[in-house]
Short mmCIF file of C-alpha atoms in Angstrom, two decimals:
data_model
loop_
_atom_site.label_atom_id
_atom_site.label_comp_id
_atom_site.label_asym_id
_atom_site.label_seq_id
_atom_site.Cartn_x
_atom_site.Cartn_y
_atom_site.Cartn_z
CA LYS A 1 28.39 17.32 21.74
CA SER A 2 24.66 16.72 21.99
CA PHE A 3 22.53 17.10 18.88
CA ASN A 4 19.24 16.44 20.70
CA SER A 5 18.59 20.17 20.95
CA LEU A 6 18.31 20.50 17.20
CA ASP A 7 14.85 20.68 15.67
CA ARG A 8 15.24 17.68 13.52
CA PHE A 9 16.07 15.49 16.55
CA GLN A 10 13.36 16.96 18.69
CA LEU A 11 10.89 16.22 15.91
CA GLN A 12 11.98 12.54 15.94
CA ASP A 13 11.62 12.48 19.78
CA ILE A 14 8.09 13.83 19.38
CA GLU A 15 7.35 11.10 16.85
CA ILE A 16 8.69 8.46 19.26
CA GLU A 17 6.62 9.88 22.16
CA LYS A 18 3.56 10.05 19.87
CA SER A 19 3.96 6.35 18.99
CA GLU A 20 4.45 5.38 22.67
CA ARG A 21 1.16 7.21 23.52
CA VAL A 22 -0.68 5.41 20.76
CA LEU A 23 0.67 2.12 22.03
CA SER A 24 -0.40 2.87 25.60
CA LYS A 25 -3.85 3.84 24.36
CA VAL A 26 -4.22 0.64 22.42
CA GLU A 27 -3.01 -1.36 25.41
CA ALA A 28 -5.48 0.46 27.63
CA SER A 29 -8.32 -0.24 25.22
CA LEU A 30 -7.68 -3.98 25.66
CA LYS A 31 -8.27 -3.85 29.41
CA PRO A 32 -11.60 -3.73 31.10
CA GLN A 33 -13.17 -0.28 31.26
CA ILE A 34 -14.94 1.04 34.31
CA SER A 35 -17.06 4.14 34.21
CA LEU A 36 -18.86 6.08 36.95
CA SER A 37 -21.73 8.45 36.20
CA GLY A 38 -23.90 10.47 38.59
CA TYR A 39 -26.94 12.74 38.51
CA PHE A 40 -28.54 15.01 41.07
CA GLY A 41 -31.63 17.10 40.45
CA TYR A 42 -35.13 18.13 41.57
CA ASN A 43 -38.43 16.74 40.41
CA TYR A 44 -41.34 19.19 40.53
CA ASP A 45 -44.94 18.03 40.75
CA ILE A 46 -47.17 19.19 37.88
CA ASP A 47 -50.20 20.10 40.00
CA ASP A 48 -48.30 21.50 43.05
CA SER A 49 -45.36 23.57 41.88
CA LEU A 50 -44.21 24.11 45.51
CA HIS A 51 -43.72 20.44 46.14
CA LYS A 52 -40.30 19.31 44.95
CA GLU A 53 -38.46 16.10 45.42
CA ASN A 54 -34.69 15.45 45.38
CA LEU A 55 -33.57 12.89 42.79
CA TRP A 56 -30.19 11.41 42.55
CA GLN A 57 -28.75 8.57 40.57
CA ILE A 58 -25.32 6.93 40.44
CA GLY A 59 -24.35 4.45 37.77
CA LEU A 60 -21.33 2.14 37.62
CA ASN A 61 -20.60 0.45 34.34
CA LEU A 62 -18.09 -2.22 33.55
CA THR A 63 -17.19 -2.91 29.89
CA TRP A 64 -14.96 -5.91 29.06
CA ASN A 65 -14.44 -7.25 25.62
CA ILE A 66 -13.98 -10.94 26.02
CA PHE A 67 -13.26 -11.67 22.42
CA ASP A 68 -12.64 -9.08 19.64
CA PHE A 69 -11.38 -11.44 16.90
CA ASN A 70 -7.74 -10.32 17.53
CA ARG A 71 -8.55 -6.78 16.31
CA GLY A 72 -7.01 -5.35 19.48
CA ASP A 73 -3.94 -7.49 19.07
CA ALA A 74 -3.51 -6.28 15.50
CA ARG A 75 -3.80 -2.67 16.59
CA GLU A 76 -1.25 -3.26 19.34
CA GLN A 77 1.10 -4.81 16.84
CA GLN A 78 0.63 -1.89 14.53
CA ALA A 79 1.46 0.58 17.33
CA ARG A 80 4.57 -1.38 18.26
CA VAL A 81 5.70 -1.38 14.55
CA ALA A 82 5.14 2.39 14.39
CA LYS A 83 7.15 2.94 17.51
CA LEU A 84 10.02 0.75 16.18
CA GLN A 85 9.91 2.62 12.87
CA ALA A 86 10.19 5.95 14.78
CA VAL A 87 13.20 4.71 16.76
CA ILE A 88 14.91 3.39 13.63
CA GLN A 89 14.21 6.71 11.82
CA LYS A 90 15.85 8.64 14.63
CA LYS A 91 18.94 6.30 14.47
CA ARG A 92 19.16 6.73 10.76
CA LEU A 93 18.78 10.50 11.12
CA SER A 94 21.60 10.51 13.63
CA GLU A 95 23.93 8.39 11.37
CA ASP A 96 23.14 10.65 8.37
CA PHE A 97 23.70 13.78 10.43
CA ASN A 98 27.09 12.51 11.66
CA LYS A 99 28.08 11.72 8.05
CA MET A 100 27.04 15.23 6.87
CA LEU A 101 28.84 16.76 9.76
CA ALA A 102 32.05 14.92 8.96
CA GLU A 103 31.78 15.96 5.31
CA ALA A 104 31.20 19.57 6.30
CA VAL A 105 34.23 19.65 8.66
CA ASP A 106 36.32 18.02 5.94
CA ARG A 107 35.21 20.70 3.48
CA VAL A 108 36.20 23.48 5.90
CA GLU A 109 39.52 21.90 6.67
CA SER A 110 40.42 21.23 3.10
CA SER A 111 39.48 24.75 2.05
CA VAL A 112 41.76 26.15 4.84
CA ALA A 113 44.59 23.98 3.57
CA GLU A 114 43.88 25.01 -0.03
CA TYR A 115 43.93 28.66 1.06
CA LYS A 116 47.31 28.37 2.65
CA ILE A 117 48.71 26.64 -0.39
CA ASN A 118 47.23 29.23 -2.75
CA LEU A 119 48.54 32.07 -0.56
CA ALA A 120 52.03 30.68 -0.61
CA GLN A 121 51.84 30.14 -4.33
CA LEU A 122 50.59 33.71 -4.91
CA LYS A 123 53.53 35.06 -2.88
CA LEU A 124 55.90 32.96 -4.98
CA LEU A 125 54.31 34.07 -8.25
CA GLU A 126 54.38 37.71 -7.22
CA GLU A 127 58.14 37.40 -6.57
CA THR A 128 58.52 35.75 -10.04
CA GLU A 129 56.52 38.57 -11.55
CA ASN A 130 58.86 41.13 -9.99
CA ILE A 131 61.90 39.20 -11.25
CA GLU A 132 60.41 39.06 -14.79
CA GLU A 133 59.78 42.87 -14.69
CA ALA A 134 63.35 43.46 -13.70
CA ARG A 135 64.60 41.17 -16.41
CA TYR A 136 62.37 42.77 -19.01
CA GLY A 137 63.55 46.20 -17.92
CA ALA A 138 67.16 45.03 -18.32
CA GLY A 139 66.35 43.73 -21.73
CA VAL A 140 67.12 40.08 -20.89
CA ALA A 141 63.58 38.76 -21.07
CA THR A 142 60.84 39.16 -23.69
CA LEU A 143 57.45 40.83 -23.26
CA ASN A 144 55.79 37.37 -23.64
CA GLU A 145 57.70 36.04 -20.51
CA LEU A 146 56.60 39.11 -18.46
CA LEU A 147 52.93 38.73 -19.57
CA LEU A 148 53.03 34.99 -18.81
CA ALA A 149 54.32 35.77 -15.29
CA LYS A 150 51.53 38.33 -14.75
CA ALA A 151 48.91 35.94 -16.04
CA LYS A 152 50.08 33.21 -13.61
CA THR A 153 49.94 35.74 -10.73
CA GLN A 154 46.30 36.66 -11.68
CA ILE A 155 45.36 32.95 -11.85
CA ALA A 156 46.85 32.44 -8.42
CA LYS A 157 44.78 35.38 -7.08
CA SER A 158 41.58 33.89 -8.49
CA LYS A 159 42.45 30.57 -6.85
CA LEU A 160 42.92 32.29 -3.60
CA ILE A 161 39.53 33.95 -3.90
CA GLU A 162 37.96 30.63 -4.85
CA SER A 163 39.42 28.99 -1.82
CA GLN A 164 38.02 31.80 0.41
CA TYR A 165 34.59 31.18 -1.15
CA LYS A 166 34.86 27.45 -0.49
CA TYR A 167 35.73 28.16 3.16
CA GLN A 168 32.78 30.52 3.60
CA ASN A 169 30.50 28.00 1.82
CA GLY A 170 31.64 25.33 4.26
CA ILE A 171 30.96 27.59 7.26
CA PHE A 172 27.47 28.31 5.95
CA TYR A 173 26.83 24.58 5.50
CA LEU A 174 27.90 24.03 9.18
CA ASP A 175 25.52 26.69 10.18
CA TYR A 176 22.79 25.03 8.23
CA LEU A 177 23.50 21.70 9.90
CA PHE A 178 23.43 23.22 13.36
CA GLU A 179 20.30 25.18 12.54
CA ARG A 180 21.94 28.52 13.23
CA GLY A 181 21.03 31.70 11.48
CA ASP A 182 17.85 33.42 10.28
CA ILE A 183 15.00 31.54 8.78
#
């Protein structure tokens, strides 16, 4: 329902947040800067060590770049492009994830359908094998026909096992997509 809790989407959210912070820092650097500094201390006389005088100092500085040859504008534009790229990357990741998820669900559903078909085919071939054994026992069928029926039954069993493997593989792929399991 919501894929934002997955690590790959959280990483993209962090990239977007990072680019937003860079953009805000660049925008802040274009504005005037005010700084306040202060100092408080004692000044001792060299000759008379008992005589001390309080000293304090407060400074207020204002820095304002009037013209920076559009360097700040270029940095701001770079930060906006980086943010836009991060947003586009997250959308692309979301689209790719939805595509992979649809493929994974399709794999699982097709393997379930294939399993059901192979199971029905196996039951039918087992019945056919039993009939061929009865026919061979009665002397109506040849050994070649009996062996052919047994071979078809074994092939159906192997297809059934293969469809179980495909189903399990699809489940593992879904677990991988949803970042479940041990690392």
